[in-house]
Amino acid sequence: MSDIYDKVIELAKRRGFVWPSAEVYGAVAGFIDYGPLGAMMKRRIEAIWRHYYVIREGYYEIECPTVGTESIYVASGHVKGFADKMCQCPHCNEYFRADHLAEACGIHNAGILSKEDLAKAVAPARCPACDEVFGSVEVFDFNLMFQTTIGPGSQRRGYLRPETAQGMFTDFSRLSRFYRMKLPFGAVQIGKSYRNEISPRQGMIRLREFTQAEAEIFVHPEEKRHPNFSRYADYTVDLWGIEQQQKDLPAITKTMREAVDEGIIANEYIAYYLALTHELLVTIGIDPARMRFRQHLPDERAHYAIDCWDAEVLSDRFGWVETVGIADRTDYDLRAHSKESGDSMTVFVPFAEARKEKRLRIVADMGTLGPKYRGKAKKIADALAEAAPGPDGADVVVDGETYHIPGDLYTVSEEEVEVRGVEVRPHVIEPSYGIDRMIYGVLEHAYGEEMVEGEERRVLHFAPCVAPVQVAVFPLVNKDGLDATAREIALDLQDGGILADYDDNGAIGRRYRRQDEIGTPFAVTIDYETKEKGTVTLRDRDSMEQVRLPIADVHATLMSLVSGHTRFADLKQA
């Protein structure tokens, strides 16, 4: 028996939302094409995301290459540690993620198990491909990055980026100057990321090429009170925190103020972006009754993160699907890139008033330092002036090499200096959105079936702001000038920025059903009363109710309906 997933994907393929990529060549799992309606819907969701993060939050968008040199991913830890645990069926030779197989056997949170424990857990399981019992298998690490080389015949290794975040970290110094060296500030990026998934079998949920929308918000480590927290202080969301998971309790509903004050959420920044994410997902059409925020358990949370939450969306087939991740990553990323690149990755934060401080300053004895270090002596002396003396000398780094300078080669003097501020390496708050998973969630939550006049009506109840086609325009019949008037109205709507679909093919009822199935929220019908009174029929997709409007009011009314400023019910009452 097919479930809602099969129905949604069948409709999506047939009506031009999503197709298997390169289907004529058999397609490859983990890649999809967005058809005409899917691509438009995707752009609308991305535009809504930009409205929240660029327009409202004020974080400018940047765009970085999808190919990065190896040093980026050495610093970020992806070269060494970005791997899934994999095993191979000894019978059919198919590869699988070992933790997924273990979880299918009822083992909770299998991703934290060792390779040895996973091998034991997988042994009694049956292969999803050939149905044979696995038996003894080896579990090994498989790095998920796509590797390439940069330049012809070059040995310079590169990778397709596994996330959009790293470009915002490597651009940190320029971003900080762009924002006039004032914390907090942020940058966002929407673009393609790539992960060579072992066995993607979940359609749009697990892809090898996917779209991410990420924000990196750089904040003072000691100032994590969001300046606009009052906007969401009383906003409530369902939180499945550590305590609820460990005690197998349901999610609890809390305001963001309560969650921070009670220590459930680490700080105001995390709470703020949980609430913003909830509002954004509801805006695009995710059912709030089928959404929750799950806190990462201590043994699954990255060692450097203070707190991390996933916005999970409930799917009939896949259960709770991680769709957005929101984390306080501390200064881990900037510290890692600073170490690898030599850039300080800091921001100078001035004090309200300059301070007088006593400091020890090393003064090199060039008479003895010069003969000993020759050409390096000047650089070593300059480095010593910035170094701190130790009990048996001072260590300095010159041209990438560390030198230990004995105490008899310099003197130490105490100076009173005026200090105007301090160099601060910011902490990073990261909301990371999976656009493709958001789109699938919207498709599934919007899908509906009902019987109307003895006939099945399938409808996508899209929010008007994400519907690919915003209004359909129909002439009742193709004669007596009704078609010409309908075309004029469609052109007027299109010129005004509304995507209007002119359709004169078939009976009017069939045309309504076609538009219902692709989620078009409104339809305008031109009939004989249009010729007599200059009015048209405006139909609402969800209620199937109709109102009559003067032609002159059609554009403004639809603009207000699509933007959400007016509800169709308001028109009925007018």
PDB file of C-alpha atoms in Angstrom, residues 49 52-53 56-57 59 226 231-232 235 237 256 270-283 293 326 431 433:
ATOM      1  CA  TRP A  49      14.704  32.954   3.977  1.00  0.00           C
ATOM      2  CA  TYR A  52      14.272  36.961   7.429  1.00  0.00           C
ATOM      3  CA  TYR A  53      18.077  36.945   7.468  1.00  0.00           C
ATOM      4  CA  ARG A  56      15.145  41.841   8.694  1.00  0.00           C
ATOM      5  CA  GLU A  57      18.264  40.687  10.522  1.00  0.00           C
ATOM      6  CA  TYR A  59      23.161  40.088   7.597  1.00  0.00           C
ATOM      7  CA  HIS A 226      20.532  39.203  21.724  1.00  0.00           C
ATOM      8  CA  ARG A 231      10.859  40.190  19.648  1.00  0.00           C
ATOM      9  CA  TYR A 232      10.715  36.485  20.531  1.00  0.00           C
ATOM     10  CA  TYR A 235       7.270  33.105  21.505  1.00  0.00           C
ATOM     11  CA  VAL A 237       7.942  26.356  20.676  1.00  0.00           C
ATOM     12  CA  MET A 256      12.028  31.548  24.806  1.00  0.00           C
ATOM     13  CA  ILE A 270      20.233  30.246  20.383  1.00  0.00           C
ATOM     14  CA  ALA A 271      16.695  30.871  21.687  1.00  0.00           C
ATOM     15  CA  TYR A 272      16.186  33.794  19.296  1.00  0.00           C
ATOM     16  CA  TYR A 273      17.058  31.720  16.231  1.00  0.00           C
ATOM     17  CA  LEU A 274      14.968  28.766  17.399  1.00  0.00           C
ATOM     18  CA  ALA A 275      11.942  31.059  17.484  1.00  0.00           C
ATOM     19  CA  LEU A 276      12.845  32.747  14.187  1.00  0.00           C
ATOM     20  CA  THR A 277      13.263  29.325  12.567  1.00  0.00           C
ATOM     21  CA  HIS A 278       9.885  28.183  13.883  1.00  0.00           C
ATOM     22  CA  GLU A 279       8.220  31.306  12.489  1.00  0.00           C
ATOM     23  CA  LEU A 280       9.975  30.918   9.142  1.00  0.00           C
ATOM     24  CA  LEU A 281       9.026  27.239   8.767  1.00  0.00           C
ATOM     25  CA  VAL A 282       5.394  27.936   9.654  1.00  0.00           C
ATOM     26  CA  THR A 283       5.388  30.821   7.132  1.00  0.00           C
ATOM     27  CA  PHE A 293      13.195  21.260  18.327  1.00  0.00           C
ATOM     28  CA  ILE A 326      21.125  25.827  15.246  1.00  0.00           C
ATOM     29  CA  PRO A 431      21.607  28.480  11.969  1.00  0.00           C
ATOM     30  CA  TYR A 433      18.926  25.251   6.839  1.00  0.00           C
TER      31      TYR A 433
END
